[in-house]
């Protein structure tokens, strides 16, 4: 009986391992609730840092040649959970545009995706 | 960033494969979307969200945007299409036939197709899109999984 219980425990442990093979997290979840408090042309970079934290990346936004390039701050977060048959991915991406040290716009989206294997 | 992120994403199932968790060779989200319909079936300022849904289906995610100079707020729909195939070709490139370093005997050779599509909506009306696509290859080596 004791041996059977041990075997059952091993099977459960191995099964749990196989059902959740790997989990990877990348970045930090953007504080998107702060977006509604940002005002274009008014919110300063210092206030952005307070609201959103330090960005993971920085760049330049220049879509319209008639406008000056904007500084771009990037926030992102990904978590991926892999199991036997598929991978679930949660993705959040936030770009903040800054002009002359003031918030000037943003792009945000998040998604939940399932990648299946066959 | 994006490439690094995607490498991370597609590596997950294949790392699982290497760890003995999977025996599969293809990982994918959904079939490739008909991107040409952006220009043939949708009209900016006229097409409805229902028409967008009828072409591309439910988005993988949603969000918002405010861009200069008008700072108009748009609703954002996000679509992604990934398909990654691992080809176990430890000694040669499947396309070029070029020999690889024999030390890559444990390498996973992957062919990756990927698309991103952002659809912008204003007042439930299609307002524009941002689309990117690539086809790439990744070579990785598994040491101790």
PDB file of C-alpha atoms in Angstrom:
ATOM      1  CA  UNK A   1       0.000   0.000   0.000  1.00  0.00           C
ATOM      2  CA  UNK A   2       2.791   2.361   0.929  1.00  0.00           C
ATOM      3  CA  UNK A   3       4.582   1.584  -2.334  1.00  0.00           C
ATOM      4  CA  UNK A   4       1.397   2.227  -4.321  1.00  0.00           C
ATOM      5  CA  UNK A   5       0.967   5.589  -2.627  1.00  0.00           C
ATOM      6  CA  UNK A   6       4.557   6.493  -3.433  1.00  0.00           C
ATOM      7  CA  UNK A   7       4.064   5.506  -7.062  1.00  0.00           C
ATOM      8  CA  UNK A   8       0.883   7.582  -7.212  1.00  0.00           C
ATOM      9  CA  UNK A   9       2.769  10.544  -5.781  1.00  0.00           C
ATOM     10  CA  UNK A  10       5.492  10.231  -8.377  1.00  0.00           C
ATOM     11  CA  UNK A  11       2.958   9.972 -11.201  1.00  0.00           C
ATOM     12  CA  UNK A  12       1.132  13.074  -9.962  1.00  0.00           C
ATOM     13  CA  UNK A  13       4.398  14.996  -9.638  1.00  0.00           C
ATOM     14  CA  UNK A  14       5.555  14.048 -13.126  1.00  0.00           C
ATOM     15  CA  UNK A  15       2.121  14.795 -14.545  1.00  0.00           C
ATOM     16  CA  UNK A  16       2.128  18.238 -12.962  1.00  0.00           C
ATOM     17  CA  UNK A  17       5.534  18.923 -14.432  1.00  0.00           C
ATOM     18  CA  UNK A  18       4.439  17.880 -17.898  1.00  0.00           C
ATOM     19  CA  UNK A  19       1.208  19.862 -17.769  1.00  0.00           C
ATOM     20  CA  UNK A  20       3.061  23.093 -16.970  1.00  0.00           C
ATOM     21  CA  UNK A  21       6.386  22.586 -18.629  1.00  0.00           C
ATOM     22  CA  UNK A  22       7.633  26.140 -18.689  1.00  0.00           C
ATOM     23  CA  UNK A  23       6.706  29.681 -17.751  1.00  0.00           C
ATOM     24  CA  UNK A  24       8.610  32.740 -18.908  1.00  0.00           C
ATOM     25  CA  UNK A  25       7.972  36.337 -17.890  1.00  0.00           C
ATOM     26  CA  UNK A  26       9.469  39.317 -19.672  1.00  0.00           C
ATOM     27  CA  UNK A  27       9.210  42.977 -18.678  1.00  0.00           C
ATOM     28  CA  UNK A  28       6.710  44.577 -16.332  1.00  0.00           C
ATOM     29  CA  UNK A  29       2.992  45.092 -16.727  1.00  0.00           C
ATOM     30  CA  UNK A  30       2.344  48.674 -17.967  1.00  0.00           C
ATOM     31  CA  UNK A  31       0.305  50.807 -15.567  1.00  0.00           C
ATOM     32  CA  UNK A  32      -2.352  51.552 -18.170  1.00  0.00           C
ATOM     33  CA  UNK A  33      -4.821  52.839 -15.614  1.00  0.00           C
ATOM     34  CA  UNK A  34      -2.651  55.959 -15.569  1.00  0.00           C
ATOM     35  CA  UNK A  35      -3.372  56.734 -19.231  1.00  0.00           C
ATOM     36  CA  UNK A  36      -6.652  58.443 -18.375  1.00  0.00           C
ATOM     37  CA  UNK A  37      -4.768  60.862 -16.115  1.00  0.00           C
ATOM     38  CA  UNK A  38      -2.312  61.982 -18.793  1.00  0.00           C
ATOM     39  CA  UNK A  39      -2.997  65.262 -20.588  1.00  0.00           C
ATOM     40  CA  UNK A  40      -1.291  66.011 -23.890  1.00  0.00           C
ATOM     41  CA  UNK A  41       0.914  69.087 -23.688  1.00  0.00           C
ATOM     42  CA  UNK A  42       0.620  69.279 -19.912  1.00  0.00           C
ATOM     43  CA  UNK A  43       1.845  66.114 -18.197  1.00  0.00           C
ATOM     44  CA  UNK A  44       5.611  66.372 -17.757  1.00  0.00           C
ATOM     45  CA  UNK A  45       8.255  63.664 -18.124  1.00  0.00           C
ATOM     46  CA  UNK A  46       8.767  63.679 -14.375  1.00  0.00           C
ATOM     47  CA  UNK A  47       5.062  63.086 -13.842  1.00  0.00           C
ATOM     48  CA  UNK A  48       5.177  60.296 -16.434  1.00  0.00           C
ATOM     49  CA  UNK A  49       7.941  58.622 -14.476  1.00  0.00           C
ATOM     50  CA  UNK A  50       5.851  58.867 -11.330  1.00  0.00           C
ATOM     51  CA  UNK A  51       2.772  57.435 -13.044  1.00  0.00           C
ATOM     52  CA  UNK A  52       4.314  54.795 -15.287  1.00  0.00           C
ATOM     53  CA  UNK A  53       7.713  54.025 -13.831  1.00  0.00           C
ATOM     54  CA  UNK A  54      10.984  53.707 -15.705  1.00  0.00           C
ATOM     55  CA  UNK A  55      10.509  52.573 -19.337  1.00  0.00           C
ATOM     56  CA  UNK A  56      12.195  49.421 -20.592  1.00  0.00           C
ATOM     57  CA  UNK A  57      13.213  51.106 -23.831  1.00  0.00           C
ATOM     58  CA  UNK A  58      13.451  54.495 -25.519  1.00  0.00           C
ATOM     59  CA  UNK A  59      13.284  55.572 -29.136  1.00  0.00           C
ATOM     60  CA  UNK A  60      11.921  58.109 -31.591  1.00  0.00           C
ATOM     61  CA  UNK A  61       8.485  58.447 -33.218  1.00  0.00           C
ATOM     62  CA  UNK A  62       8.384  60.278 -36.560  1.00  0.00           C
ATOM     63  CA  UNK A  63       5.348  59.402 -38.676  1.00  0.00           C
ATOM     64  CA  UNK A  64       4.513  62.778 -40.191  1.00  0.00           C
ATOM     65  CA  UNK A  65       7.374  64.605 -41.939  1.00  0.00           C
ATOM     66  CA  UNK A  66       5.644  67.911 -41.231  1.00  0.00           C
ATOM     67  CA  UNK A  67       6.031  67.361 -37.521  1.00  0.00           C
ATOM     68  CA  UNK A  68       9.044  67.182 -35.312  1.00  0.00           C
ATOM     69  CA  UNK A  69      10.103  63.738 -34.098  1.00  0.00           C
ATOM     70  CA  UNK A  70       8.801  62.728 -30.680  1.00  0.00           C
ATOM     71  CA  UNK A  71      10.711  60.937 -27.985  1.00  0.00           C
ATOM     72  CA  UNK A  72       9.269  57.470 -27.431  1.00  0.00           C
ATOM     73  CA  UNK A  73       9.216  55.489 -24.197  1.00  0.00           C
ATOM     74  CA  UNK A  74       8.404  51.822 -24.387  1.00  0.00           C
ATOM     75  CA  UNK A  75       6.800  49.567 -21.790  1.00  0.00           C
ATOM     76  CA  UNK A  76       6.123  45.898 -22.398  1.00  0.00           C
ATOM     77  CA  UNK A  77       5.173  42.745 -20.615  1.00  0.00           C
ATOM     78  CA  UNK A  78       4.976  39.164 -21.786  1.00  0.00           C
ATOM     79  CA  UNK A  79       4.249  36.007 -19.923  1.00  0.00           C
ATOM     80  CA  UNK A  80       4.260  32.683 -21.722  1.00  0.00           C
ATOM     81  CA  UNK A  81       3.078  29.420 -20.244  1.00  0.00           C
ATOM     82  CA  UNK A  82       3.884  26.275 -22.165  1.00  0.00           C
ATOM     83  CA  UNK A  83       2.103  22.970 -21.700  1.00  0.00           C
ATOM     84  CA  UNK A  84       2.028  19.696 -23.571  1.00  0.00           C
ATOM     85  CA  UNK A  85      -0.208  20.805 -26.428  1.00  0.00           C
ATOM     86  CA  UNK A  86      -0.104  24.582 -26.519  1.00  0.00           C
ATOM     87  CA  UNK A  87       1.398  27.817 -25.274  1.00  0.00           C
ATOM     88  CA  UNK A  88      -0.607  30.652 -23.758  1.00  0.00           C
ATOM     89  CA  UNK A  89       0.860  34.119 -24.104  1.00  0.00           C
ATOM     90  CA  UNK A  90      -0.213  37.331 -22.393  1.00  0.00           C
ATOM     91  CA  UNK A  91       1.196  40.401 -24.095  1.00  0.00           C
ATOM     92  CA  UNK A  92       0.985  44.097 -23.146  1.00  0.00           C
ATOM     93  CA  UNK A  93       2.648  46.889 -25.090  1.00  0.00           C
ATOM     94  CA  UNK A  94       2.662  50.624 -24.353  1.00  0.00           C
ATOM     95  CA  UNK A  95       4.393  53.420 -26.240  1.00  0.00           C
ATOM     96  CA  UNK A  96       4.435  56.910 -24.765  1.00  0.00           C
ATOM     97  CA  UNK A  97       5.177  59.897 -27.041  1.00  0.00           C
ATOM     98  CA  UNK A  98       6.914  62.937 -25.563  1.00  0.00           C
ATOM     99  CA  UNK A  99       7.395  66.367 -27.090  1.00  0.00           C
ATOM    100  CA  UNK A 100       9.450  69.045 -25.371  1.00  0.00           C
ATOM    101  CA  UNK A 101       9.348  67.157 -22.081  1.00  0.00           C
ATOM    102  CA  UNK A 102       5.546  66.775 -22.179  1.00  0.00           C
ATOM    103  CA  UNK A 103       3.273  63.800 -22.842  1.00  0.00           C
ATOM    104  CA  UNK A 104       2.060  63.954 -26.444  1.00  0.00           C
ATOM    105  CA  UNK A 105       0.246  60.679 -27.069  1.00  0.00           C
ATOM    106  CA  UNK A 106       0.396  56.924 -26.714  1.00  0.00           C
ATOM    107  CA  UNK A 107      -0.276  53.538 -28.263  1.00  0.00           C
ATOM    108  CA  UNK A 108      -1.387  50.694 -26.051  1.00  0.00           C
ATOM    109  CA  UNK A 109      -2.702  47.194 -26.628  1.00  0.00           C
ATOM    110  CA  UNK A 110      -2.736  43.908 -24.784  1.00  0.00           C
ATOM    111  CA  UNK A 111      -3.631  40.439 -25.912  1.00  0.00           C
ATOM    112  CA  UNK A 112      -4.074  36.881 -24.789  1.00  0.00           C
ATOM    113  CA  UNK A 113      -3.075  34.317 -27.343  1.00  0.00           C
ATOM    114  CA  UNK A 114      -2.947  30.588 -27.603  1.00  0.00           C
ATOM    115  CA  UNK A 115      -0.300  28.955 -29.740  1.00  0.00           C
ATOM    116  CA  UNK A 116      -1.117  25.344 -30.370  1.00  0.00           C
ATOM    117  CA  UNK A 117       1.332  22.712 -31.456  1.00  0.00           C
ATOM    118  CA  UNK A 118       0.780  19.785 -33.731  1.00  0.00           C
TER     119      UNK A 118
ATOM    120  CA  UNK B   1      12.846  44.637 -29.031  1.00  0.00           C
ATOM    121  CA  UNK B   2      10.209  43.032 -31.197  1.00  0.00           C
ATOM    122  CA  UNK B   3      12.484  40.379 -32.594  1.00  0.00           C
ATOM    123  CA  UNK B   4      13.735  39.532 -29.161  1.00  0.00           C
ATOM    124  CA  UNK B   5      10.212  39.282 -27.866  1.00  0.00           C
ATOM    125  CA  UNK B   6       9.144  37.004 -30.657  1.00  0.00           C
ATOM    126  CA  UNK B   7      12.149  34.828 -30.238  1.00  0.00           C
ATOM    127  CA  UNK B   8      11.114  34.454 -26.646  1.00  0.00           C
ATOM    128  CA  UNK B   9       7.557  33.623 -27.602  1.00  0.00           C
ATOM    129  CA  UNK B  10       8.301  31.022 -30.202  1.00  0.00           C
ATOM    130  CA  UNK B  11      11.097  29.525 -28.179  1.00  0.00           C
ATOM    131  CA  UNK B  12       8.728  28.538 -25.396  1.00  0.00           C
ATOM    132  CA  UNK B  13       7.047  25.612 -27.136  1.00  0.00           C
ATOM    133  CA  UNK B  14      10.299  24.515 -28.644  1.00  0.00           C
ATOM    134  CA  UNK B  15      12.080  24.642 -25.348  1.00  0.00           C
ATOM    135  CA  UNK B  16       9.255  22.480 -24.140  1.00  0.00           C
ATOM    136  CA  UNK B  17       9.975  20.149 -27.012  1.00  0.00           C
ATOM    137  CA  UNK B  18      13.639  20.033 -26.102  1.00  0.00           C
ATOM    138  CA  UNK B  19      12.728  19.348 -22.507  1.00  0.00           C
ATOM    139  CA  UNK B  20      10.804  16.321 -23.604  1.00  0.00           C
ATOM    140  CA  UNK B  21       7.450  17.937 -22.974  1.00  0.00           C
ATOM    141  CA  UNK B  22       6.321  17.911 -26.562  1.00  0.00           C
ATOM    142  CA  UNK B  23       6.797  15.811 -29.620  1.00  0.00           C
ATOM    143  CA  UNK B  24       5.341  18.323 -32.073  1.00  0.00           C
ATOM    144  CA  UNK B  25       6.983  20.162 -34.927  1.00  0.00           C
ATOM    145  CA  UNK B  26       4.640  23.084 -35.685  1.00  0.00           C
ATOM    146  CA  UNK B  27       3.365  25.809 -33.369  1.00  0.00           C
ATOM    147  CA  UNK B  28       0.831  28.314 -34.656  1.00  0.00           C
ATOM    148  CA  UNK B  29      -1.879  30.743 -33.654  1.00  0.00           C
ATOM    149  CA  UNK B  30      -4.276  30.655 -36.582  1.00  0.00           C
ATOM    150  CA  UNK B  31      -4.120  30.466 -40.374  1.00  0.00           C
ATOM    151  CA  UNK B  32      -2.532  33.381 -42.193  1.00  0.00           C
ATOM    152  CA  UNK B  33      -4.949  36.280 -42.513  1.00  0.00           C
ATOM    153  CA  UNK B  34      -6.044  37.834 -45.798  1.00  0.00           C
ATOM    154  CA  UNK B  35      -4.234  41.106 -45.355  1.00  0.00           C
ATOM    155  CA  UNK B  36      -4.996  42.370 -48.881  1.00  0.00           C
ATOM    156  CA  UNK B  37      -8.611  42.888 -47.816  1.00  0.00           C
ATOM    157  CA  UNK B  38      -7.460  45.938 -45.855  1.00  0.00           C
ATOM    158  CA  UNK B  39      -7.330  47.803 -49.151  1.00  0.00           C
ATOM    159  CA  UNK B  40     -10.001  45.958 -51.114  1.00  0.00           C
ATOM    160  CA  UNK B  41     -12.797  45.586 -48.548  1.00  0.00           C
ATOM    161  CA  UNK B  42     -12.334  48.400 -46.009  1.00  0.00           C
ATOM    162  CA  UNK B  43     -12.747  52.154 -46.472  1.00  0.00           C
ATOM    163  CA  UNK B  44     -11.437  54.604 -43.901  1.00  0.00           C
ATOM    164  CA  UNK B  45     -14.219  56.573 -42.260  1.00  0.00           C
ATOM    165  CA  UNK B  46     -16.917  54.356 -43.765  1.00  0.00           C
ATOM    166  CA  UNK B  47     -16.431  50.675 -42.933  1.00  0.00           C
ATOM    167  CA  UNK B  48     -17.941  49.545 -39.659  1.00  0.00           C
ATOM    168  CA  UNK B  49     -16.416  47.498 -36.847  1.00  0.00           C
ATOM    169  CA  UNK B  50     -18.703  44.652 -37.884  1.00  0.00           C
ATOM    170  CA  UNK B  51     -17.108  44.659 -41.322  1.00  0.00           C
ATOM    171  CA  UNK B  52     -13.673  44.495 -39.737  1.00  0.00           C
ATOM    172  CA  UNK B  53     -14.862  41.595 -37.591  1.00  0.00           C
ATOM    173  CA  UNK B  54     -16.275  39.797 -40.610  1.00  0.00           C
ATOM    174  CA  UNK B  55     -12.886  39.899 -42.333  1.00  0.00           C
ATOM    175  CA  UNK B  56     -10.401  39.379 -39.518  1.00  0.00           C
ATOM    176  CA  UNK B  57     -12.523  37.861 -36.770  1.00  0.00           C
ATOM    177  CA  UNK B  58     -12.220  38.642 -33.089  1.00  0.00           C
ATOM    178  CA  UNK B  59      -8.951  40.417 -32.264  1.00  0.00           C
ATOM    179  CA  UNK B  60      -6.340  38.814 -30.033  1.00  0.00           C
ATOM    180  CA  UNK B  61      -6.363  41.969 -27.937  1.00  0.00           C
ATOM    181  CA  UNK B  62      -7.492  45.570 -27.698  1.00  0.00           C
ATOM    182  CA  UNK B  63      -6.166  48.938 -26.595  1.00  0.00           C
ATOM    183  CA  UNK B  64      -6.168  52.642 -27.350  1.00  0.00           C
ATOM    184  CA  UNK B  65      -4.073  55.304 -29.015  1.00  0.00           C
ATOM    185  CA  UNK B  66      -3.619  59.062 -29.037  1.00  0.00           C
ATOM    186  CA  UNK B  67      -1.335  60.455 -31.723  1.00  0.00           C
ATOM    187  CA  UNK B  68      -0.268  64.018 -32.490  1.00  0.00           C
ATOM    188  CA  UNK B  69      -1.146  66.470 -33.847  1.00  0.00           C
ATOM    189  CA  UNK B  70      -4.902  66.140 -33.232  1.00  0.00           C
ATOM    190  CA  UNK B  71      -4.659  63.857 -30.167  1.00  0.00           C
ATOM    191  CA  UNK B  72      -7.801  62.019 -31.157  1.00  0.00           C
ATOM    192  CA  UNK B  73      -8.367  58.855 -29.141  1.00  0.00           C
ATOM    193  CA  UNK B  74      -8.730  55.694 -31.217  1.00  0.00           C
ATOM    194  CA  UNK B  75      -9.756  52.207 -30.252  1.00  0.00           C
ATOM    195  CA  UNK B  76      -7.051  49.693 -31.207  1.00  0.00           C
ATOM    196  CA  UNK B  77      -7.571  46.063 -32.185  1.00  0.00           C
ATOM    197  CA  UNK B  78      -4.540  43.805 -32.216  1.00  0.00           C
ATOM    198  CA  UNK B  79      -4.141  40.736 -34.419  1.00  0.00           C
ATOM    199  CA  UNK B  80      -1.162  38.427 -34.498  1.00  0.00           C
ATOM    200  CA  UNK B  81      -0.315  35.449 -36.615  1.00  0.00           C
ATOM    201  CA  UNK B  82       2.623  33.216 -35.765  1.00  0.00           C
ATOM    202  CA  UNK B  83       3.673  29.921 -37.176  1.00  0.00           C
ATOM    203  CA  UNK B  84       6.953  28.342 -36.166  1.00  0.00           C
ATOM    204  CA  UNK B  85       8.268  25.110 -37.539  1.00  0.00           C
ATOM    205  CA  UNK B  86      11.272  23.396 -36.106  1.00  0.00           C
ATOM    206  CA  UNK B  87      13.352  21.536 -38.583  1.00  0.00           C
ATOM    207  CA  UNK B  88      15.825  19.200 -36.959  1.00  0.00           C
ATOM    208  CA  UNK B  89      18.730  19.784 -39.279  1.00  0.00           C
ATOM    209  CA  UNK B  90      21.756  19.698 -37.027  1.00  0.00           C
ATOM    210  CA  UNK B  91      24.394  19.789 -39.717  1.00  0.00           C
ATOM    211  CA  UNK B  92      22.996  21.861 -42.602  1.00  0.00           C
ATOM    212  CA  UNK B  93      20.770  24.820 -43.434  1.00  0.00           C
ATOM    213  CA  UNK B  94      17.538  23.498 -44.994  1.00  0.00           C
ATOM    214  CA  UNK B  95      17.465  26.345 -47.525  1.00  0.00           C
ATOM    215  CA  UNK B  96      21.072  26.777 -48.536  1.00  0.00           C
ATOM    216  CA  UNK B  97      22.419  23.361 -47.754  1.00  0.00           C
ATOM    217  CA  UNK B  98      25.326  25.115 -46.107  1.00  0.00           C
ATOM    218  CA  UNK B  99      27.079  22.972 -43.556  1.00  0.00           C
ATOM    219  CA  UNK B 100      26.818  24.048 -39.974  1.00  0.00           C
ATOM    220  CA  UNK B 101      29.263  23.672 -37.182  1.00  0.00           C
ATOM    221  CA  UNK B 102      29.168  20.024 -36.011  1.00  0.00           C
ATOM    222  CA  UNK B 103      29.082  21.355 -32.487  1.00  0.00           C
ATOM    223  CA  UNK B 104      25.490  22.401 -33.276  1.00  0.00           C
ATOM    224  CA  UNK B 105      24.402  18.799 -33.216  1.00  0.00           C
ATOM    225  CA  UNK B 106      21.804  19.647 -30.608  1.00  0.00           C
ATOM    226  CA  UNK B 107      20.599  22.796 -32.356  1.00  0.00           C
ATOM    227  CA  UNK B 108      16.942  23.479 -33.049  1.00  0.00           C
ATOM    228  CA  UNK B 109      16.480  24.999 -36.485  1.00  0.00           C
ATOM    229  CA  UNK B 110      13.269  27.007 -36.760  1.00  0.00           C
ATOM    230  CA  UNK B 111      11.378  28.644 -39.607  1.00  0.00           C
ATOM    231  CA  UNK B 112       9.139  31.437 -38.355  1.00  0.00           C
ATOM    232  CA  UNK B 113       6.360  33.324 -40.082  1.00  0.00           C
ATOM    233  CA  UNK B 114       4.843  36.241 -38.188  1.00  0.00           C
ATOM    234  CA  UNK B 115       2.408  39.092 -38.737  1.00  0.00           C
ATOM    235  CA  UNK B 116       1.217  41.961 -36.592  1.00  0.00           C
ATOM    236  CA  UNK B 117      -1.871  43.964 -37.469  1.00  0.00           C
ATOM    237  CA  UNK B 118      -3.200  46.942 -35.532  1.00  0.00           C
ATOM    238  CA  UNK B 119      -6.616  48.182 -36.659  1.00  0.00           C
ATOM    239  CA  UNK B 120      -7.663  51.666 -35.542  1.00  0.00           C
ATOM    240  CA  UNK B 121     -11.329  52.518 -34.971  1.00  0.00           C
ATOM    241  CA  UNK B 122     -12.986  55.856 -34.302  1.00  0.00           C
ATOM    242  CA  UNK B 123     -16.638  55.967 -33.231  1.00  0.00           C
ATOM    243  CA  UNK B 124     -17.109  52.332 -34.294  1.00  0.00           C
ATOM    244  CA  UNK B 125     -15.751  53.145 -37.753  1.00  0.00           C
ATOM    245  CA  UNK B 126     -12.585  51.800 -39.356  1.00  0.00           C
ATOM    246  CA  UNK B 127      -9.918  54.530 -39.334  1.00  0.00           C
ATOM    247  CA  UNK B 128      -6.688  52.862 -40.429  1.00  0.00           C
ATOM    248  CA  UNK B 129      -4.177  50.162 -39.736  1.00  0.00           C
ATOM    249  CA  UNK B 130      -0.530  49.343 -38.995  1.00  0.00           C
ATOM    250  CA  UNK B 131       0.764  46.054 -40.372  1.00  0.00           C
ATOM    251  CA  UNK B 132       4.069  44.234 -40.346  1.00  0.00           C
ATOM    252  CA  UNK B 133       5.151  40.823 -41.509  1.00  0.00           C
ATOM    253  CA  UNK B 134       8.323  38.852 -41.554  1.00  0.00           C
ATOM    254  CA  UNK B 135       9.648  35.450 -42.297  1.00  0.00           C
ATOM    255  CA  UNK B 136      12.767  34.568 -40.425  1.00  0.00           C
ATOM    256  CA  UNK B 137      14.876  31.784 -39.125  1.00  0.00           C
ATOM    257  CA  UNK B 138      16.276  31.116 -35.693  1.00  0.00           C
ATOM    258  CA  UNK B 139      19.068  28.837 -34.789  1.00  0.00           C
ATOM    259  CA  UNK B 140      19.378  27.943 -31.149  1.00  0.00           C
ATOM    260  CA  UNK B 141      21.288  25.513 -29.095  1.00  0.00           C
ATOM    261  CA  UNK B 142      19.986  23.584 -26.134  1.00  0.00           C
ATOM    262  CA  UNK B 143      22.610  22.834 -23.568  1.00  0.00           C
ATOM    263  CA  UNK B 144      21.152  21.043 -20.614  1.00  0.00           C
ATOM    264  CA  UNK B 145      17.391  20.848 -20.829  1.00  0.00           C
TER     265      UNK B 145
END
